[in-house]
């Protein structure tokens, strides 16, 4: 028994002296519960909408107020023309536009029914479906109140239009997300592991002693993965196009440019992680938690970012895949050009420069 | 003996890591074509010094010339003129012998035809033709080390640095390994070797023995044994390490 207790004690010492084990033991469950709990919410909140009120009468004001005071919606802009609707969707600033027909209150009074149009950005079909049903429910509640004072029931039947993805195909959502995921995995994880493998087996020393410059070594390691990642991207796009009928409405050139930017970013992230890990196991561990989980959960790939608590949203803004997925959806589904996605492109470029600088500095330090 | 050309010249080499002095004022010369043993207990500062001589890290101070090139400013030239083999090998386990040789020949800028010709010669010389196409991971440790050494001198460097090259190998294989070292030295390659095995120290022309960052002794094994009045290098080493 004493021997056994001695053994248990030794095991505890292992655990408490290894901060990584502690993180896995206690940090992971807490993080998982919090992230999953908050991320997987099938409710909506603070969805940005725009309203195009052609009538501007007491009834439309009432409905607008009901919508905005529900807590589910936030008004981004009042629109004044049909043309504005198209542009505001392309910039991705709103998820839904509500259009009240001319003489709304008049028509409702006279004919017992009036027209309202709900346009939703269905490049993310799940959210679009949810946003539209919430809007319909609020309008229906308002009507119920109104009908209390009327003998003849009034009817407002919203005409729903799902923009960019009329059939609400979920492939439209998961193909860009999968592309971001696969590119992150292949580019970042694989480069990271292959560089660390050389450190582990001792061949890295032999390379550093050779006349090759460190830049050449890294570039040599990374080049095959750039090519493989590009092939991967093309395969995903071809599958999406032919099997899931995913349209590519924007410029193919822009799409490839952005893809290469993202691949470079993922590679630089991989290089950075490789400078921080000594063994392949640590590199795997690092990659999985730094790359895989955030890409799945915090990129807007599966779960809409708007519905998350503020703290998690900030975390999302630090995730490169988030920007890439936004760019992919805009360019492929909405046919937007660089004019609408320059902000995301700039963020990705900034991250690329940051990761490369950090890796370069860390690489130098190691050589001293 | 004293007329031989100096190929590595180290003057007052100091390397500090923060407050810790890893190399404390080392001064020594290595002659061209010599087999120079660089001994010392673990942590005596051998690896630190080798890394500086190979251009992998900068000294804190001192004047060091390797093959006539300055370690501060001419690292590229130094790297072109040296070969290196460490206690972990420098071979790729998932490449076969030929592919490993090809790769290293390539990064030292050798032409394809030269690589091919020399590879055939080497495989002939080492009697490797049966396993030339076998992956490194599938051949025995002793063989791997011989191949690793041959790869380290494949581009005919002026100096080859061997950092505990025979770790974990039986005495017989070690002896065969040393035959290769002698052959390389006979071709004019200077051999700079660190080892823990004192029988190997006897094979060196001159040895230096480090303790706590300083060189405590430097001479031929014969003279060292006479000076300390003992019969083996083992005893010399223990006397110096215990001081």
Coordinates of C-alpha atoms in Angstrom, one line a residue:
Chain A
X1 CA 0.0 0.0 0.0
X2 CA 2.8 2.3 0.9
X3 CA 4.5 1.6 -2.4
X4 CA 1.3 2.4 -4.2
X5 CA 0.8 5.7 -2.4
X6 CA 4.4 6.6 -3.3
X7 CA 3.6 5.9 -6.9
X8 CA 0.5 8.1 -6.8
X9 CA 2.4 10.9 -5.2
X10 CA 5.0 10.8 -8.0
X11 CA 2.3 10.9 -10.6
X12 CA 0.8 14.0 -8.9
X13 CA 4.2 15.7 -9.0
X14 CA 4.4 15.0 -12.7
X15 CA 1.0 16.6 -13.3
X16 CA 1.6 19.7 -11.1
X17 CA 5.0 20.3 -12.6
X18 CA 3.8 20.2 -16.1
X19 CA 1.7 23.3 -16.8
X20 CA 0.5 21.8 -20.1
X21 CA -1.2 18.9 -18.4
X22 CA -2.8 21.3 -16.0
X23 CA -4.2 23.3 -18.8
X24 CA -5.6 20.2 -20.4
X25 CA -7.1 19.0 -17.1
X26 CA -8.8 22.2 -16.0
X27 CA -8.6 24.8 -18.7
X28 CA -9.9 22.7 -21.5
X29 CA -13.3 21.6 -19.9
X30 CA -14.0 25.1 -18.8
X31 CA -13.1 26.6 -22.2
X32 CA -15.1 23.9 -24.0
X33 CA -18.2 24.4 -21.9
X34 CA -18.1 28.1 -22.1
X35 CA -17.4 28.2 -25.8
X36 CA -19.8 25.6 -26.9
X37 CA -22.5 26.9 -24.5
X38 CA -22.3 30.4 -25.8
X39 CA -21.5 29.7 -29.4
X40 CA -24.2 27.1 -30.0
X41 CA -27.2 29.3 -29.4
X42 CA -30.1 29.0 -31.7
X43 CA -31.3 32.5 -30.8
X44 CA -30.6 35.7 -32.5
X45 CA -29.7 39.0 -31.0
X46 CA -28.6 42.4 -32.3
X47 CA -29.0 41.4 -35.9
X48 CA -28.2 44.4 -38.1
X49 CA -31.0 45.3 -40.4
X50 CA -32.0 48.1 -42.8
X51 CA -35.5 49.5 -43.3
X52 CA -36.8 50.9 -46.5
X53 CA -40.1 52.6 -45.5
X54 CA -41.8 53.9 -48.6
X55 CA -44.9 54.8 -46.7
X56 CA -43.8 56.4 -43.5
X57 CA -47.1 56.3 -41.7
X58 CA -48.1 55.5 -38.0
X59 CA -48.5 51.7 -38.7
X60 CA -45.0 51.3 -40.3
X61 CA -43.5 53.3 -37.4
X62 CA -45.2 51.1 -35.0
X63 CA -43.9 47.9 -36.6
X64 CA -40.5 49.4 -36.9
X65 CA -40.6 50.2 -33.2
X66 CA -41.8 46.8 -32.3
X67 CA -38.9 45.2 -34.3
X68 CA -36.2 47.4 -32.9
X69 CA -37.4 47.2 -29.3
X70 CA -37.5 43.4 -29.4
X71 CA -33.8 43.2 -28.8
X72 CA -33.3 41.0 -31.7
X73 CA -32.7 43.7 -34.2
X74 CA -30.6 46.8 -34.5
X75 CA -31.2 49.4 -37.1
X76 CA -28.1 50.0 -39.3
X77 CA -29.7 52.4 -41.8
X78 CA -32.9 53.8 -43.3
X79 CA -32.8 53.2 -47.0
X80 CA -34.4 55.5 -49.5
X81 CA -34.1 53.6 -52.8
X82 CA -34.2 50.1 -54.2
X83 CA -30.6 50.5 -55.4
X84 CA -29.3 51.0 -51.9
X85 CA -30.7 47.6 -50.9
X86 CA -28.3 45.8 -53.3
X87 CA -25.2 47.8 -52.2
X88 CA -25.9 47.4 -48.5
X89 CA -26.1 43.6 -48.8
X90 CA -22.9 43.5 -50.8
X91 CA -21.0 45.3 -48.1
X92 CA -22.3 42.8 -45.7
X93 CA -23.4 45.5 -43.2
X94 CA -26.9 44.1 -42.8
X95 CA -28.4 40.6 -42.7
X96 CA -32.0 41.7 -43.5
X97 CA -33.8 44.5 -45.3
X98 CA -37.4 45.2 -44.5
X99 CA -39.4 47.0 -47.2
X100 CA -42.8 48.6 -46.5
X101 CA -44.9 49.2 -49.6
X102 CA -46.4 52.5 -50.6
X103 CA -49.4 53.8 -48.6
X104 CA -49.1 51.0 -46.1
X105 CA -51.6 52.2 -43.4
X106 CA -54.1 53.4 -46.1
X107 CA -54.1 50.1 -47.9
X108 CA -54.3 48.1 -44.7
X109 CA -57.4 50.1 -43.6
X110 CA -59.1 50.0 -47.0
X111 CA -58.4 46.4 -48.1
X112 CA -57.6 44.7 -44.8
X113 CA -54.1 43.7 -46.1
X114 CA -50.9 45.4 -46.9
X115 CA -47.5 44.5 -48.5
X116 CA -44.3 44.1 -46.7
X117 CA -41.1 42.5 -48.1
X118 CA -38.4 40.7 -46.1
X119 CA -35.1 40.4 -47.9
X120 CA -32.5 38.2 -46.1
X121 CA -28.8 37.5 -46.8
X122 CA -29.0 33.8 -47.3
X123 CA -25.3 33.3 -47.9
X124 CA -25.6 32.1 -44.3
X125 CA -28.9 30.1 -44.7
X126 CA -29.3 29.1 -41.1
X127 CA -29.2 32.6 -39.8
X128 CA -31.3 33.9 -42.7
X129 CA -34.1 31.4 -41.9
X130 CA -34.0 32.3 -38.2
X131 CA -34.0 36.1 -38.8
X132 CA -36.9 35.9 -41.2
X133 CA -39.0 33.8 -38.8
X134 CA -38.3 36.1 -35.9
X135 CA -39.4 39.1 -38.0
X136 CA -42.5 37.3 -39.1
X137 CA -43.4 36.4 -35.5
X138 CA -43.0 40.1 -34.4
X139 CA -45.2 41.3 -37.2
X140 CA -47.8 38.6 -36.4
X141 CA -47.9 39.7 -32.7
X142 CA -48.4 43.3 -33.6
X143 CA -51.3 42.3 -35.9
X144 CA -52.9 40.4 -33.1
X145 CA -52.9 43.5 -30.9
X146 CA -54.3 45.5 -33.8
X147 CA -57.0 42.9 -34.5
X148 CA -58.5 43.2 -31.0
X149 CA -60.2 46.5 -32.0
X150 CA -61.3 45.3 -35.5
X151 CA -64.2 43.2 -36.5
X152 CA -62.6 42.1 -39.8
X153 CA -59.2 40.5 -39.2
X154 CA -56.4 42.5 -40.9
X155 CA -53.7 40.4 -42.7
X156 CA -50.2 41.4 -43.4
X157 CA -48.5 38.7 -45.5
X158 CA -44.7 39.3 -45.8
X159 CA -43.2 38.4 -49.1
X160 CA -39.9 36.7 -48.2
X161 CA -36.9 36.7 -50.5
X162 CA -33.7 34.9 -49.7
X163 CA -30.9 36.7 -51.4
X164 CA -27.9 35.0 -53.0
X165 CA -29.2 31.5 -52.0
X166 CA -32.8 31.2 -52.9
X167 CA -33.0 27.5 -52.1
X168 CA -31.3 28.0 -48.7
X169 CA -28.7 25.4 -49.6
X170 CA -26.5 24.8 -46.7
X171 CA -23.6 23.8 -49.0
X172 CA -23.4 27.6 -49.7
X173 CA -22.3 27.9 -46.1
X174 CA -20.1 24.9 -45.5
X175 CA -18.1 25.0 -48.7
X176 CA -16.3 28.3 -47.9
X177 CA -16.0 27.2 -44.2
X178 CA -14.5 23.9 -45.2
X179 CA -12.1 25.6 -47.5
X180 CA -10.8 27.8 -44.7
X181 CA -10.6 24.7 -42.4
X182 CA -8.7 22.6 -44.9
X183 CA -6.3 25.3 -45.9
X184 CA -5.6 26.1 -42.2
X185 CA -4.9 22.4 -41.5
X186 CA -2.8 21.6 -44.5
X187 CA -0.9 24.9 -44.6
X188 CA -0.4 25.7 -41.0
X189 CA -0.4 22.3 -39.2
X190 CA 1.6 20.4 -41.8
X191 CA 4.3 23.1 -42.2
X192 CA 4.6 23.4 -38.5
X193 CA 4.9 19.7 -38.0
X194 CA 7.4 19.2 -40.8
X195 CA 9.7 22.0 -39.5
X196 CA 9.5 20.6 -35.9
X197 CA 10.3 17.1 -37.2
X198 CA 13.6 18.4 -38.5
X199 CA 14.4 19.9 -35.2
X200 CA 13.5 16.7 -33.4
X201 CA 15.6 14.4 -35.6
X202 CA 18.6 16.7 -35.6
X203 CA 18.6 17.3 -39.3
X204 CA 17.7 21.0 -38.7
X205 CA 21.2 21.5 -37.1
X206 CA 22.8 19.9 -40.2
X207 CA 20.9 22.3 -42.4
X208 CA 21.8 25.4 -40.3
X209 CA 25.5 24.4 -40.4
X210 CA 25.2 24.2 -44.2
X211 CA 25.6 27.2 -46.5
X212 CA 21.8 27.5 -46.8
X213 CA 20.4 30.6 -45.3
X214 CA 17.6 30.2 -42.7
X215 CA 15.3 32.0 -45.2
X216 CA 16.1 29.4 -47.8
X217 CA 15.5 26.5 -45.4
X218 CA 12.1 27.8 -44.4
X219 CA 11.1 28.7 -48.0
X220 CA 12.2 25.3 -49.1
X221 CA 10.1 23.6 -46.5
X222 CA 7.1 25.8 -47.2
X223 CA 7.0 25.7 -51.0
X224 CA 5.6 22.2 -51.5
X225 CA 2.8 23.1 -49.0
X226 CA 1.9 26.2 -50.9
X227 CA 1.5 24.1 -54.1
X228 CA -0.5 21.4 -52.3
X229 CA -2.7 24.0 -50.6
X230 CA -3.5 25.7 -54.0
X231 CA -4.4 22.3 -55.4
X232 CA -6.6 21.7 -52.4
X233 CA -8.4 25.0 -52.8
X234 CA -9.0 24.4 -56.5
X235 CA -10.4 20.9 -55.8
X236 CA -12.8 22.3 -53.1
X237 CA -14.0 25.0 -55.5
X238 CA -14.5 22.5 -58.3
X239 CA -16.5 20.1 -56.1
X240 CA -18.5 23.0 -54.7
X241 CA -19.2 24.2 -58.2
X242 CA -20.2 21.0 -59.9
X243 CA -21.6 18.9 -57.1
X244 CA -23.2 21.5 -54.9
X245 CA -23.9 24.1 -57.6
X246 CA -22.1 26.7 -55.6
X247 CA -21.9 29.8 -57.8
X248 CA -18.8 31.8 -58.3
X249 CA -20.3 35.2 -59.0
X250 CA -17.3 37.4 -58.4
X251 CA -13.9 37.6 -60.1
X252 CA -12.0 34.3 -60.2
X253 CA -8.8 36.2 -60.1
X254 CA -9.7 38.0 -56.9
X255 CA -10.8 34.7 -55.4
X256 CA -7.4 33.1 -56.1
X257 CA -5.6 36.2 -54.9
X258 CA -7.4 36.1 -51.6
X259 CA -6.9 32.3 -51.3
X260 CA -3.1 32.7 -51.8
X261 CA -3.1 35.4 -49.2
X262 CA -4.8 33.2 -46.7
X263 CA -2.5 30.2 -47.5
X264 CA 0.5 32.4 -46.9
X265 CA -1.1 33.6 -43.6
X266 CA -1.7 30.0 -42.5
X267 CA 1.9 29.1 -43.4
X268 CA 3.3 31.9 -41.5
X269 CA 1.2 30.9 -38.5
X270 CA 2.6 27.4 -38.9
X271 CA 6.1 28.7 -38.9
X272 CA 5.5 30.8 -35.9
X273 CA 4.1 27.8 -34.0
X274 CA 7.1 25.7 -35.1
X275 CA 9.5 28.2 -33.5
X276 CA 7.6 27.7 -30.2
X277 CA 7.5 23.9 -30.1
X278 CA 10.4 21.5 -29.6
X279 CA 8.6 18.2 -30.4
X280 CA 6.1 17.1 -32.9
X281 CA 3.7 16.2 -30.2
X282 CA 3.7 19.7 -28.8
X283 CA 3.3 21.1 -32.3
X284 CA 0.3 18.9 -32.9
X285 CA -1.2 19.9 -29.6
X286 CA -0.6 23.6 -30.3
X287 CA -2.0 23.4 -33.8
X288 CA -5.1 21.6 -32.7
X289 CA -6.0 24.2 -30.1
X290 CA -4.7 27.3 -31.8
X291 CA -6.0 26.4 -35.2
X292 CA -8.5 23.7 -35.4
X293 CA -11.0 24.5 -32.7
X294 CA -11.1 28.3 -33.3
X295 CA -11.6 27.7 -37.0
X296 CA -14.5 25.5 -36.4
X297 CA -16.2 27.4 -33.6
X298 CA -15.1 31.0 -33.7
X299 CA -14.9 31.9 -37.4
X300 CA -18.6 32.1 -38.3
X301 CA -18.2 28.8 -40.2
X302 CA -20.9 27.0 -38.3
X303 CA -22.1 29.4 -35.6
X304 CA -23.1 33.0 -36.4
X305 CA -20.7 35.4 -34.7
X306 CA -23.5 38.0 -34.0
X307 CA -25.2 35.7 -31.6
X308 CA -22.2 35.2 -29.4
X309 CA -21.5 37.2 -26.2
X310 CA -19.3 40.3 -26.7
X311 CA -16.1 38.7 -25.3
X312 CA -16.3 35.8 -27.7
X313 CA -17.0 38.2 -30.5
X314 CA -13.7 40.0 -29.8
X315 CA -12.0 36.6 -29.8
X316 CA -13.6 36.0 -33.2
X317 CA -12.1 39.2 -34.6
X318 CA -8.6 37.8 -33.9
X319 CA -9.3 34.7 -36.0
X320 CA -7.9 34.8 -39.5
X321 CA -10.4 32.3 -40.9
X322 CA -13.3 34.6 -40.0
X323 CA -12.1 37.2 -42.5
X324 CA -11.3 34.6 -45.1
X325 CA -14.8 33.1 -44.8
X326 CA -16.4 36.5 -45.1
X327 CA -14.4 37.2 -48.2
X328 CA -15.2 33.9 -49.8
X329 CA -18.9 34.2 -49.2
X330 CA -19.0 37.7 -50.5
X331 CA -16.9 37.1 -53.6
X332 CA -18.5 33.7 -54.5
X333 CA -22.2 34.3 -53.6
X334 CA -22.7 38.0 -53.8
X335 CA -20.2 38.7 -56.6
X336 CA -18.5 41.5 -54.7
X337 CA -15.2 43.0 -55.8
X338 CA -12.2 44.2 -53.9
X339 CA -14.0 47.5 -53.2
X340 CA -16.2 45.7 -50.6
X341 CA -13.7 43.3 -49.1
X342 CA -10.7 45.6 -48.8
X343 CA -11.1 45.8 -45.1
X344 CA -10.9 42.1 -44.6
X345 CA -8.0 41.8 -47.0
X346 CA -6.1 44.5 -45.1
X347 CA -6.7 42.7 -41.8
X348 CA -5.4 39.4 -43.3
X349 CA -2.3 41.2 -44.8
X350 CA -1.6 42.8 -41.4
X351 CA -1.8 39.5 -39.7
X352 CA 0.5 38.0 -42.3
X353 CA 3.1 40.7 -41.6
X354 CA 2.8 40.2 -37.9
X355 CA 3.2 36.4 -37.9
X356 CA 6.2 36.6 -40.2
X357 CA 7.9 39.3 -38.1
X358 CA 7.3 37.3 -34.9
X359 CA 8.7 34.1 -36.5
X360 CA 11.7 35.9 -37.9
X361 CA 12.6 37.4 -34.5
X362 CA 12.1 34.1 -32.7
X363 CA 14.2 32.3 -35.2
X364 CA 17.0 34.8 -34.7
X365 CA 16.9 34.5 -31.0
X366 CA 17.2 30.7 -31.2
X367 CA 20.4 31.1 -33.2
X368 CA 22.2 33.4 -30.7
Chain B
X1 CA 55.2 19.3 -36.3
X2 CA 55.2 23.0 -35.3
X3 CA 55.6 24.1 -38.9
X4 CA 52.1 22.9 -39.8
X5 CA 49.6 25.5 -40.9
X6 CA 47.0 26.6 -38.5
X7 CA 43.4 26.1 -39.7
X8 CA 41.4 27.0 -36.6
X9 CA 42.7 29.8 -34.4
X10 CA 40.9 30.7 -31.3
X11 CA 42.1 33.7 -29.1
X12 CA 40.4 34.6 -25.9
X13 CA 37.0 33.2 -26.8
X14 CA 34.4 34.2 -24.2
X15 CA 30.8 33.2 -24.4
X16 CA 28.3 34.3 -21.7
X17 CA 24.7 33.4 -21.3
X18 CA 23.5 36.2 -19.0
X19 CA 25.7 35.8 -15.9
X20 CA 26.7 32.3 -16.8
X21 CA 30.2 31.9 -18.4
X22 CA 30.0 28.9 -20.8
X23 CA 33.4 29.5 -22.4
X24 CA 36.0 31.3 -20.3
X25 CA 38.8 32.8 -22.3
X26 CA 39.6 29.8 -24.6
X27 CA 42.8 30.0 -26.6
X28 CA 44.0 27.2 -28.9
X29 CA 45.0 26.4 -32.4
X30 CA 44.1 23.4 -34.6
X31 CA 46.5 22.4 -37.3
X32 CA 45.6 21.5 -40.8
X33 CA 45.0 17.8 -41.3
X34 CA 45.1 17.1 -37.6
X35 CA 42.7 14.9 -35.6
X36 CA 41.9 17.2 -32.7
X37 CA 40.1 15.8 -29.6
X38 CA 37.9 18.2 -27.7
X39 CA 37.1 16.6 -24.4
X40 CA 35.4 17.6 -21.2
X41 CA 32.7 16.5 -18.8
X42 CA 29.1 17.2 -19.6
X43 CA 28.4 20.9 -19.3
X44 CA 32.0 21.9 -19.6
X45 CA 31.2 24.1 -22.6
X46 CA 32.2 21.9 -25.5
X47 CA 29.0 22.2 -27.5
X48 CA 28.9 25.9 -27.0
X49 CA 32.4 26.3 -28.4
X50 CA 31.6 24.0 -31.4
X51 CA 28.4 25.9 -32.2
X52 CA 30.5 29.1 -32.3
X53 CA 33.1 27.5 -34.6
X54 CA 30.4 26.3 -36.9
X55 CA 28.8 29.7 -37.2
X56 CA 25.6 28.7 -35.3
X57 CA 26.1 31.3 -32.6
X58 CA 28.1 34.4 -31.9
X59 CA 30.8 34.6 -29.3
X60 CA 30.6 37.3 -26.7
X61 CA 34.2 38.3 -27.3
X62 CA 37.5 37.0 -28.7
X63 CA 39.1 36.6 -32.0
X64 CA 38.3 33.4 -33.8
X65 CA 39.3 32.4 -37.3
X66 CA 38.0 29.2 -38.9
X67 CA 39.7 28.2 -42.2
X68 CA 41.0 31.8 -42.3
X69 CA 37.5 33.3 -42.0
X70 CA 36.1 35.4 -39.2
X71 CA 33.2 34.0 -37.2
X72 CA 31.6 37.4 -36.8
X73 CA 31.6 38.5 -40.4
X74 CA 32.3 35.6 -42.6
X75 CA 29.9 32.9 -41.5
X76 CA 28.7 32.0 -45.0
X77 CA 32.3 31.3 -46.1
X78 CA 32.9 29.2 -43.0
X79 CA 29.8 27.1 -43.6
X80 CA 31.0 26.4 -47.1
X81 CA 34.3 25.0 -45.8
X82 CA 33.1 22.8 -43.0
X83 CA 31.2 19.6 -42.5
X84 CA 29.2 18.7 -39.4
X85 CA 27.8 15.6 -37.7
X86 CA 26.1 15.6 -34.4
X87 CA 25.2 13.0 -31.8
X88 CA 21.7 13.0 -33.2
X89 CA 22.2 12.1 -36.8
X90 CA 22.0 14.4 -39.7
X91 CA 20.3 11.9 -42.0
X92 CA 16.7 11.7 -43.1
X93 CA 15.2 8.5 -41.9
X94 CA 12.6 8.4 -44.7
X95 CA 15.1 8.8 -47.4
X96 CA 17.4 6.1 -48.6
X97 CA 21.2 6.3 -48.6
X98 CA 21.5 7.6 -52.1
X99 CA 18.8 10.2 -51.6
X100 CA 20.4 11.5 -48.4
X101 CA 23.8 11.8 -50.2
X102 CA 22.1 13.5 -53.1
X103 CA 20.3 16.0 -50.9
X104 CA 23.4 17.0 -48.9
X105 CA 25.6 17.2 -52.0
X106 CA 22.9 19.5 -53.5
X107 CA 22.7 21.9 -50.6
X108 CA 26.5 22.3 -50.7
X109 CA 26.2 23.3 -54.3
X110 CA 27.9 20.3 -55.9
X111 CA 27.0 19.5 -59.5
X112 CA 24.7 16.6 -60.3
X113 CA 27.4 14.7 -62.2
X114 CA 29.9 15.1 -59.4
X115 CA 27.3 13.9 -56.9
X116 CA 26.6 10.9 -59.0
X117 CA 30.2 10.0 -59.5
X118 CA 31.2 10.4 -55.9
X119 CA 28.1 8.6 -54.7
X120 CA 29.1 5.5 -56.7
X121 CA 32.6 5.7 -55.4
X122 CA 31.4 6.0 -51.8
X123 CA 28.9 3.2 -52.1
X124 CA 31.7 1.0 -53.5
X125 CA 34.2 2.1 -50.8
X126 CA 31.7 1.5 -47.9
X127 CA 30.5 -1.7 -49.5
X128 CA 26.9 -0.5 -49.4
X129 CA 25.6 -1.6 -52.8
X130 CA 23.2 -4.0 -51.3
X131 CA 21.5 -1.4 -49.1
X132 CA 22.0 1.8 -51.1
X133 CA 18.3 1.9 -51.8
X134 CA 17.2 1.1 -48.2
X135 CA 15.6 3.7 -46.1
X136 CA 17.9 5.0 -43.3
X137 CA 15.3 4.0 -40.7
X138 CA 15.7 0.3 -41.8
X139 CA 19.5 0.1 -41.5
X140 CA 21.4 -0.6 -38.2
X141 CA 22.8 2.3 -36.1
X142 CA 26.4 1.5 -36.8
X143 CA 25.9 1.7 -40.5
X144 CA 23.9 4.9 -40.2
X145 CA 26.7 6.6 -38.4
X146 CA 29.2 5.6 -41.0
X147 CA 26.9 6.9 -43.7
X148 CA 26.3 10.1 -41.7
X149 CA 30.1 10.7 -41.4
X150 CA 30.6 10.0 -45.1
X151 CA 27.9 12.5 -45.9
X152 CA 29.5 15.1 -43.6
X153 CA 32.7 14.9 -45.6
X154 CA 31.1 14.3 -49.0
X155 CA 31.7 17.8 -50.2
X156 CA 35.4 17.6 -49.2
X157 CA 35.3 20.3 -46.5
X158 CA 38.5 21.6 -45.0
X159 CA 37.3 20.8 -41.5
X160 CA 34.8 18.4 -40.2
X161 CA 33.2 18.9 -36.8
X162 CA 32.0 15.7 -35.0
X163 CA 30.0 16.2 -31.9
X164 CA 30.0 12.9 -30.0
X165 CA 29.5 11.0 -33.2
X166 CA 29.9 7.5 -31.7
X167 CA 27.3 7.8 -28.9
X168 CA 25.5 4.5 -28.1
X169 CA 27.7 2.3 -30.4
X170 CA 29.5 -0.9 -29.5
X171 CA 33.4 -0.8 -29.3
X172 CA 33.8 -2.8 -32.5
X173 CA 31.7 -0.5 -34.6
X174 CA 33.4 2.5 -33.0
X175 CA 36.8 1.1 -34.1
X176 CA 35.5 0.8 -37.7
X177 CA 34.2 4.3 -37.5
X178 CA 37.6 5.6 -36.5
X179 CA 39.1 3.9 -39.6
X180 CA 36.9 6.3 -41.6
X181 CA 38.0 9.2 -39.6
X182 CA 41.7 8.3 -40.3
X183 CA 40.9 8.0 -44.0
X184 CA 39.4 11.4 -44.1
X185 CA 42.3 12.9 -42.2
X186 CA 44.7 11.2 -44.6
X187 CA 42.9 13.1 -47.4
X188 CA 43.8 16.3 -45.7
X189 CA 40.5 17.0 -43.9
X190 CA 41.0 18.4 -40.4
X191 CA 38.9 16.5 -37.8
X192 CA 37.6 18.3 -34.8
X193 CA 35.9 15.7 -32.5
X194 CA 34.3 15.6 -29.1
X195 CA 33.8 12.4 -27.3
X196 CA 33.2 10.8 -24.0
X197 CA 35.1 7.6 -24.7
X198 CA 38.7 7.9 -23.4
X199 CA 39.9 5.0 -25.7
X200 CA 38.9 7.3 -28.6
X201 CA 41.0 10.2 -27.0
X202 CA 44.0 7.9 -27.5
X203 CA 43.3 8.0 -31.3
X204 CA 43.6 11.8 -31.5
X205 CA 46.8 13.6 -32.4
X206 CA 46.2 16.2 -29.7
X207 CA 43.5 16.6 -27.2
X208 CA 42.2 19.5 -25.1
X209 CA 40.4 18.9 -21.9
X210 CA 37.8 21.4 -20.7
X211 CA 36.4 21.8 -17.2
X212 CA 34.0 24.5 -16.1
X213 CA 34.4 26.5 -19.3
X214 CA 38.2 26.6 -19.3
X215 CA 40.8 24.5 -21.2
X216 CA 42.8 22.8 -18.4
X217 CA 45.1 20.8 -20.6
X218 CA 46.1 20.6 -24.2
X219 CA 48.7 18.2 -25.6
X220 CA 49.3 14.9 -27.3
X221 CA 47.8 11.9 -25.4
X222 CA 51.4 10.6 -24.9
X223 CA 52.6 13.9 -23.3
X224 CA 49.5 14.3 -21.2
X225 CA 49.9 10.8 -19.7
X226 CA 53.6 11.5 -19.0
X227 CA 52.9 14.9 -17.4
X228 CA 50.3 13.5 -15.1
X229 CA 52.3 10.4 -14.4
X230 CA 49.5 8.0 -15.3
X231 CA 49.0 5.1 -17.7
X232 CA 45.7 5.9 -19.4
X233 CA 43.8 8.9 -20.7
X234 CA 41.0 7.8 -18.4
X235 CA 43.2 8.7 -15.4
X236 CA 44.3 12.0 -17.0
X237 CA 40.7 12.9 -17.4
X238 CA 39.7 12.0 -13.9
X239 CA 42.6 14.0 -12.4
X240 CA 41.7 17.1 -14.3
X241 CA 38.0 16.8 -13.7
X242 CA 38.5 16.3 -9.9
X243 CA 40.8 19.3 -9.5

